[in-house]
Short mmCIF file of C-alpha atoms in Angstrom, two decimals:
data_model
loop_
_atom_site.label_atom_id
_atom_site.label_comp_id
_atom_site.label_asym_id
_atom_site.label_seq_id
_atom_site.Cartn_x
_atom_site.Cartn_y
_atom_site.Cartn_z
CA MET A 8 -0.05 0.16 0.03
CA ALA A 9 1.20 3.47 -0.94
CA GLN A 10 2.45 5.85 2.01
CA THR A 11 0.08 8.62 2.34
CA GLN A 12 1.63 12.16 2.56
CA ILE A 13 -0.08 15.00 4.01
CA LEU A 14 0.59 17.91 1.73
CA LEU A 15 -1.69 20.55 3.86
CA ASP A 16 -3.26 20.48 7.35
CA GLU A 17 -4.98 23.60 8.51
CA THR A 18 -7.72 24.39 11.01
CA SER A 19 -10.18 27.07 10.57
CA PRO A 20 -9.96 30.36 12.69
CA TYR A 21 -12.94 29.26 14.72
CA ARG A 22 -11.55 25.68 15.35
CA SER A 23 -14.71 24.05 14.35
CA ARG A 24 -13.40 22.60 10.75
CA ARG A 25 -10.05 21.43 9.69
CA VAL A 26 -8.84 20.62 6.20
CA ILE A 27 -6.33 18.11 5.13
CA VAL A 28 -4.88 17.48 1.71
CA GLU A 29 -3.33 13.86 1.24
CA TYR A 30 -1.40 12.25 -1.66
CA ASP A 31 -0.81 8.48 -1.85
CA THR A 32 0.95 8.40 -5.33
CA HIS A 33 -2.31 7.31 -6.77
CA THR A 34 -4.63 10.11 -6.05
CA THR A 35 -4.66 13.35 -4.27
CA ALA A 36 -7.74 14.24 -2.06
CA ALA A 37 -8.82 16.84 0.34
CA TYR A 38 -11.00 16.10 3.59
CA LEU A 39 -12.97 18.65 5.63
CA LEU A 40 -12.99 17.31 9.21
CA ASP A 41 -15.03 18.28 12.21
CA PRO A 42 -13.53 18.78 15.69
CA ARG A 43 -13.55 14.99 16.34
CA GLY A 44 -11.72 14.31 13.34
CA GLN A 45 -14.67 12.71 11.48
CA VAL A 46 -14.85 13.34 7.82
CA ARG A 47 -17.64 15.85 6.92
CA VAL A 48 -16.92 16.41 3.22
CA PRO A 49 -14.27 14.52 0.95
CA VAL A 50 -13.33 15.81 -2.46
CA TRP A 51 -11.12 14.23 -5.12
CA LEU A 52 -8.55 16.50 -6.35
CA ALA A 53 -6.41 14.68 -8.98
CA ASN A 54 -5.45 11.14 -10.47
CA HIS A 55 -1.71 10.30 -10.76
CA GLU A 56 -2.21 7.39 -13.05
CA ILE A 57 -4.40 6.12 -15.75
CA ALA A 58 -7.97 6.19 -14.68
CA PRO A 59 -10.19 3.20 -14.50
CA GLU A 60 -13.72 2.92 -15.99
CA THR A 61 -15.33 2.69 -12.67
CA SER A 62 -14.33 2.73 -8.93
CA ASP A 63 -15.88 2.53 -5.48
CA PRO A 64 -16.23 5.94 -3.54
CA SER A 65 -16.67 4.39 -0.16
CA GLY A 66 -13.06 4.78 0.73
CA LEU A 67 -13.33 8.62 0.51
CA TYR A 68 -14.79 8.58 3.90
CA ALA A 69 -12.17 6.32 5.33
CA GLY A 70 -9.30 8.50 4.17
CA ARG A 71 -8.74 6.14 1.13
CA ALA A 72 -9.18 8.14 -1.98
CA PRO A 73 -10.23 6.04 -5.02
CA LEU A 74 -9.19 6.91 -8.51
CA MET A 75 -11.60 9.14 -10.33
CA PRO A 76 -13.44 7.19 -13.32
CA ALA A 77 -12.10 8.25 -16.65
CA ALA A 78 -15.29 9.92 -17.70
CA TYR A 79 -15.08 12.41 -14.76
CA THR A 80 -11.59 13.57 -15.03
CA LYS A 81 -9.90 16.15 -17.26
CA HIS A 82 -6.72 14.06 -17.05
CA PRO A 83 -7.72 10.35 -17.61
CA GLN A 84 -4.12 9.62 -18.11
CA GLY A 85 -3.10 11.01 -14.85
CA ARG A 86 -1.48 14.21 -13.97
CA ALA A 87 1.83 15.17 -12.03
CA PRO A 88 1.51 15.59 -8.27
CA LEU A 89 0.55 18.85 -6.78
CA ASN A 90 3.24 21.10 -5.26
CA ALA A 91 2.55 21.10 -1.55
CA SER A 92 4.77 24.36 -1.11
CA ARG A 93 2.20 26.28 -3.58
CA LEU A 94 -1.01 25.11 -1.90
CA ARG A 95 -2.95 27.61 0.43
CA VAL A 96 -6.19 27.89 2.26
CA VAL A 97 -8.96 30.38 2.15
CA TRP A 98 -11.48 30.05 4.84
CA PHE A 99 -15.02 31.60 4.32
CA GLU A 100 -15.75 34.26 6.72
CA GLU A 101 -18.61 31.92 8.18
CA GLY A 102 -15.92 29.34 8.88
CA ASP A 103 -18.11 26.50 7.23
CA GLY A 104 -16.65 26.55 3.75
CA VAL A 105 -13.00 26.51 2.39
CA ALA A 106 -11.23 27.08 -1.05
CA LEU A 107 -7.91 25.51 -1.84
CA LEU A 108 -5.61 27.31 -4.22
CA ASP A 109 -2.24 26.59 -5.99
CA GLU A 110 -0.03 28.37 -8.47
CA GLU A 111 -2.66 27.85 -11.28
CA GLY A 112 -5.51 29.51 -9.19
CA LEU A 113 -8.63 27.86 -7.71
CA LEU A 114 -7.98 24.14 -7.16
CA ALA A 115 -11.13 23.28 -5.07
CA ILE A 116 -13.94 24.65 -3.13
CA ILE A 117 -15.86 22.97 -0.25
CA PRO A 118 -18.90 25.41 0.31
CA GLY A 119 -20.81 25.55 3.52
CA TRP A 120 -23.79 23.79 1.80
CA ALA A 121 -21.57 20.67 0.94
CA GLU A 122 -22.82 17.51 2.75
CA ALA A 123 -21.36 14.25 1.53
CA ASP A 124 -24.10 12.41 3.27
CA ARG A 125 -26.58 13.90 0.85
CA GLY A 126 -24.55 13.45 -2.30
CA LEU A 127 -23.06 16.87 -2.35
CA PRO A 128 -19.21 16.77 -2.30
CA GLY A 129 -16.85 19.56 -2.78
CA TYR A 130 -16.04 21.07 -6.35
CA SER A 131 -12.62 20.15 -7.96
CA ARG A 132 -10.89 21.84 -10.91
CA ASP A 133 -9.76 18.61 -12.48
CA ALA A 134 -13.37 17.05 -12.18
CA ILE A 135 -15.83 16.78 -15.14
CA GLY A 136 -19.51 16.70 -14.49
CA ARG A 137 -20.86 15.46 -11.05
CA SER A 138 -19.76 12.23 -9.45
CA ALA A 139 -19.50 10.99 -5.96
CA TYR A 140 -16.05 11.92 -5.70
CA ALA A 141 -16.23 15.74 -6.71
CA TRP A 142 -18.37 17.93 -8.85
CA ALA A 143 -16.71 20.21 -11.54
CA LEU A 144 -15.62 23.44 -10.44
CA ASP A 145 -15.80 25.00 -13.86
CA ASP A 146 -19.58 24.90 -13.49
CA VAL A 147 -19.56 27.18 -10.58
CA ALA A 148 -16.36 28.92 -10.49
CA ALA A 149 -17.86 32.26 -11.58
CA GLN A 150 -20.48 32.04 -9.04
CA LEU A 151 -18.08 31.25 -6.05
CA TRP A 152 -14.88 33.10 -7.09
CA PRO A 153 -16.43 36.24 -5.35
CA ARG A 154 -16.89 34.38 -2.20
CA VAL A 155 -13.15 33.56 -2.14
CA VAL A 156 -12.17 37.19 -2.92
CA HIS A 157 -14.53 38.41 -0.15
CA ALA A 158 -13.06 35.73 2.34
CA GLU A 159 -9.55 36.92 1.55
CA ALA A 160 -10.53 40.48 2.06
CA TYR A 161 -12.32 39.73 5.19
CA TRP A 162 -9.52 38.02 6.79
CA SER A 163 -7.02 40.81 5.69
CA TRP A 164 -9.23 43.27 7.56
CA ARG A 165 -9.32 41.00 10.47
CA ALA A 166 -5.65 40.96 10.76
CA ALA A 167 -5.46 44.74 10.50
CA PRO A 168 -4.81 46.70 13.65
CA GLY A 169 -7.99 48.14 14.95
CA ALA A 170 -10.26 45.75 13.25
CA TRP A 171 -11.86 44.42 16.53
CA ARG A 172 -12.01 47.92 17.78
CA SER A 173 -14.26 48.99 14.76
CA VAL A 174 -16.65 46.07 15.61
CA GLN A 175 -16.76 47.12 19.28
CA ARG A 176 -17.17 51.06 18.61
CA SER A 177 -20.09 50.29 16.21
CA VAL A 178 -21.90 48.19 18.71
CA PHE A 179 -21.15 50.22 21.54
CA ASN A 180 -22.39 53.61 20.09
CA HIS A 181 -25.53 51.69 18.87
CA LEU A 182 -26.12 50.52 22.61
CA ARG A 183 -26.09 54.13 23.83
CA THR A 184 -29.77 54.40 23.19
CA VAL A 185 -30.33 51.80 25.91
CA GLY A 186 -28.61 53.64 28.61
CA PRO A 187 -25.15 54.23 30.29
CA ALA A 188 -22.64 51.37 30.05
CA GLY A 189 -21.88 49.50 33.09
CA HIS A 190 -19.52 46.39 33.31
CA TYR A 191 -18.07 45.01 30.42
CA TRP A 192 -16.93 41.14 30.28
CA ASP A 193 -14.81 39.17 27.85
CA VAL A 194 -16.90 35.86 27.41
CA SER A 195 -14.75 34.51 24.57
CA ASP A 196 -12.22 31.58 25.03
CA GLY A 197 -9.20 33.37 23.55
CA HIS A 198 -9.88 32.34 19.88
CA ASP A 199 -12.05 33.87 17.13
CA PRO A 200 -14.60 34.91 17.34
CA LEU A 201 -14.01 37.57 20.10
CA ILE A 202 -17.21 38.04 22.09
CA ARG A 203 -17.71 40.63 25.14
CA VAL A 204 -20.84 41.54 26.84
CA SER A 205 -21.85 44.94 27.75
CA GLU A 206 -24.04 45.68 30.80
CA ARG A 207 -26.57 48.48 30.85
CA PRO A 208 -27.87 48.79 34.40
CA PRO A 209 -31.19 49.77 35.41
CA THR A 210 -32.40 53.34 34.99
CA PRO A 211 -35.39 55.23 36.36
CA ASP A 212 -37.19 54.41 33.23
CA ARG A 213 -36.20 50.87 33.18
CA PRO A 214 -36.25 48.44 36.24
CA TYR A 215 -34.10 45.69 34.57
CA THR A 216 -30.57 45.30 33.42
CA VAL A 217 -29.91 44.95 29.58
CA LEU A 218 -26.96 42.55 28.85
CA SER A 219 -25.79 42.59 25.15
CA THR A 220 -23.11 40.73 23.23
CA VAL A 221 -20.48 42.79 21.58
CA GLY A 222 -18.84 41.28 18.55
CA MET A 223 -21.03 38.51 17.27
CA CYS A 224 -21.83 40.73 14.32
CA GLY A 225 -18.27 40.87 13.28
CA GLN A 226 -18.57 37.68 11.32
CA ARG A 227 -21.44 36.08 9.40
CA MET A 228 -23.00 33.04 10.77
CA PRO A 229 -22.43 29.52 9.11
CA THR A 230 -24.76 27.42 7.10
CA LEU A 231 -27.30 30.04 6.16
CA ASP A 232 -26.63 29.41 2.39
CA ARG A 233 -27.93 25.89 2.86
CA TYR A 234 -31.42 27.49 3.47
CA MET A 235 -31.66 30.65 1.57
CA ALA A 236 -30.10 32.02 -1.62
CA ASP A 237 -29.70 35.74 0.06
CA THR A 238 -28.42 35.45 3.53
CA SER A 239 -27.66 39.12 4.27
CA ALA A 240 -30.91 39.69 6.18
CA TYR A 241 -30.05 36.89 8.66
CA ALA A 242 -26.32 36.61 8.77
CA ARG A 243 -25.22 39.02 11.52
CA ILE A 244 -26.60 39.02 15.12
CA GLU A 245 -26.00 40.09 18.65
CA LEU A 246 -27.68 38.72 21.54
CA ALA A 247 -29.40 40.38 24.39
CA LEU A 248 -30.81 39.42 27.87
CA ALA A 249 -33.01 41.50 30.25
CA THR A 250 -32.49 40.42 33.85
CA THR A 251 -33.28 41.65 37.34
CA ALA A 252 -30.62 38.91 38.61
CA PRO A 253 -26.92 39.98 39.31
CA ALA A 254 -25.50 41.00 36.06
CA HIS A 255 -22.18 39.27 36.52
CA LEU A 256 -24.06 35.89 37.02
CA ALA A 257 -26.63 36.45 34.28
CA ALA A 258 -23.67 37.35 31.88
CA ARG A 259 -22.24 33.86 32.25
CA ILE A 260 -24.84 32.45 29.89
CA PHE A 261 -22.96 34.08 27.01
CA ARG A 262 -19.77 32.15 27.78
CA TRP A 263 -21.14 29.16 25.70
CA LEU A 264 -24.05 30.95 23.83
CA GLY A 265 -21.90 33.79 22.20
CA THR A 266 -19.57 31.78 20.33
CA PHE A 267 -21.97 28.67 19.77
CA PRO A 268 -22.96 29.45 16.14
CA TRP A 269 -19.22 29.15 14.97
CA ARG A 270 -18.03 26.46 17.21
CA ALA A 271 -21.21 24.16 16.53
CA VAL A 272 -21.33 25.60 12.82
CA THR A 273 -24.90 26.55 12.78
CA TRP A 274 -26.99 29.84 12.81
CA PHE A 275 -29.18 31.53 15.20
CA GLY A 276 -32.44 33.05 14.08
CA PRO A 277 -35.83 34.29 15.54
CA GLY A 278 -37.73 31.52 17.09
CA HIS A 279 -34.73 29.02 17.44
CA SER A 280 -34.31 27.13 20.52
CA ILE A 281 -30.91 26.05 21.81
CA LYS A 282 -30.19 23.27 24.47
CA TRP A 283 -28.44 24.77 27.31
CA LEU A 284 -24.97 23.39 27.48
CA ASP A 285 -23.87 21.62 30.72
CA ASN A 286 -21.28 23.61 32.58
CA GLY A 287 -21.04 24.90 36.14
CA GLU A 288 -20.30 28.47 35.54
CA ASP A 289 -23.94 29.50 34.98
CA SER A 290 -25.55 26.74 37.23
CA PRO A 291 -27.12 29.63 39.68
CA LEU A 292 -28.78 31.17 36.60
CA ARG A 293 -29.86 27.98 35.02
CA GLY A 294 -32.26 26.67 37.56
CA ASN A 295 -34.75 24.45 36.13
CA HIS A 296 -34.18 25.67 32.53
CA ALA A 297 -32.88 23.27 29.90
CA ALA A 298 -32.72 25.65 26.84
CA VAL A 299 -33.13 29.10 25.50
CA LEU A 300 -35.59 30.54 23.03
CA LEU A 301 -34.41 33.40 20.75
CA VAL A 302 -36.97 35.92 20.11
CA SER A 303 -36.76 39.13 17.98
CA ASP A 304 -39.83 40.90 19.61
CA PRO A 305 -40.14 39.95 23.33
CA SER A 306 -42.79 42.37 23.91
CA VAL A 307 -45.47 39.82 23.17
CA LEU A 308 -44.54 38.24 26.67
CA ALA A 309 -45.29 39.79 30.02
CA GLY A 310 -43.25 42.69 31.19
CA PRO A 311 -43.82 46.21 32.56
CA GLU A 312 -45.78 48.11 30.12
CA TRP A 313 -44.13 51.32 31.03
CA ALA A 314 -40.58 49.87 30.27
CA PRO A 315 -40.83 47.94 27.00
CA PRO A 316 -37.85 46.10 25.43
CA PRO A 317 -35.48 48.55 23.99
CA ASP A 318 -35.68 48.92 20.16
CA LEU A 319 -32.19 47.87 18.93
CA SER A 320 -32.88 47.97 15.21
CA GLY A 321 -31.11 50.04 12.85
CA LEU A 322 -27.38 48.78 13.15
CA THR A 323 -25.60 47.70 10.11
CA PHE A 324 -22.17 46.00 9.63
CA HIS A 325 -20.27 45.55 6.47
CA GLY A 326 -23.43 46.25 4.76
CA ASP A 327 -25.59 43.73 6.47
CA PRO A 328 -28.18 44.48 9.06
CA VAL A 329 -27.51 43.27 12.38
CA ASN A 330 -30.43 41.52 14.21
CA TRP A 331 -30.86 41.57 17.94
CA LEU A 332 -32.25 38.36 19.46
CA TRP A 333 -33.47 38.32 23.03
CA VAL A 334 -32.61 35.32 25.09
CA VAL A 335 -35.54 33.72 27.07
CA PRO A 336 -34.66 30.60 29.10
CA ILE A 337 -37.33 27.66 28.79
CA THR A 338 -37.78 24.49 30.59
CA ARG A 339 -37.26 21.05 29.01
CA PRO A 340 -41.00 20.64 28.44
CA GLU A 341 -41.25 23.82 26.68
CA HIS A 342 -38.25 22.97 24.57
CA LEU A 343 -39.88 19.77 23.58
CA PHE A 344 -43.12 21.52 22.84
CA ALA A 345 -41.11 23.88 20.46
CA LYS A 346 -39.72 21.02 18.62
CA GLU A 347 -42.98 19.12 18.40
CA HIS A 348 -45.02 22.37 17.19
CA ASP A 349 -43.04 25.56 16.42
CA ALA A 350 -41.63 28.60 18.09
CA GLU A 351 -44.62 30.95 17.39
CA THR A 352 -46.94 28.33 19.08
CA LEU A 353 -44.69 28.16 22.01
CA ILE A 354 -44.33 31.94 22.35
CA ALA A 355 -48.26 32.11 22.25
CA LYS A 356 -48.41 29.56 24.97
CA LEU A 357 -45.87 31.30 27.11
CA ALA A 358 -47.70 34.62 26.58
CA ALA A 359 -50.95 33.04 27.75
CA GLU A 360 -49.33 31.63 30.85
CA GLY A 361 -47.99 35.25 31.71
CA ARG A 362 -44.16 34.31 31.05
CA SER A 363 -42.02 37.31 31.40
CA TRP A 364 -39.29 38.23 28.96
CA ILE A 365 -37.21 39.37 31.72
CA LEU A 366 -35.19 36.80 33.70
CA GLY A 367 -35.75 37.15 37.40
#
């Protein structure tokens, strides 16, 4: 058996995906892995010997790349090995997709919507048509190349001095309408994305504290392009929580919730419910809650009529609107109810029961 060489091995900035390019003298293939090392999406890159008429693709999921059948490769006689020193990676801003480039330009793209289990592999420059190993990059290069250009520009911006400060300044200035700032906590784990929490203490016109994340809008959320063509209306968010509990305790919920979309490779939208992650930090806050419900308009729930939820609409970042979603803790039966029915029905049920949108 030919010895496998790793030509490239790189982890995404959010540490939720890893891409490996392997060469075994017969073929070269790329693998998009999850944090557990499981292959999420394999994509064939090149044959290095004469292509067979047919072959078995099952080895792709075990890290054994088969030869691409002759009808689906531009080089049925095989091609020279790739130059590892010229390979480079461009992660999409969302962190769920990746482009591979070499001295000739685009080599392959594994977009966020690729799902090998559903027969959607990545795109390869040497591929022709669609096979279980790869789809032709030529068919989508014009569509996806702007994504690669945007991604390179985004990470260049992120690396520049003052990039994070510009995110912070935009959100802080927007939160001035809520009231004077109080404490400010770092709830990230030392890796991208950087997330902070701003406290807006009670005022004479508002008997509750408002806690808001600062920084979630600095990067688009993953996987949205699996569900919609134009993702801009939902791509950027911040989270808010109204509470009468001690602010430093309530803020701990954002330790896991703030980075969740990029760590779990998912997205948050109005009506989404998320299982509460087990951890000791926010156990005093958790009580009997098992999940959180995200709502865009919490005013449908109970609360002081003279102090309605602050209107946080109007902020944009990098051309996209920023949506504030309010965090409402819910119990396990309520979480199951939301899954069995829908969020709108659950919210109506909570409103009928007099549930407050303010965490006490």
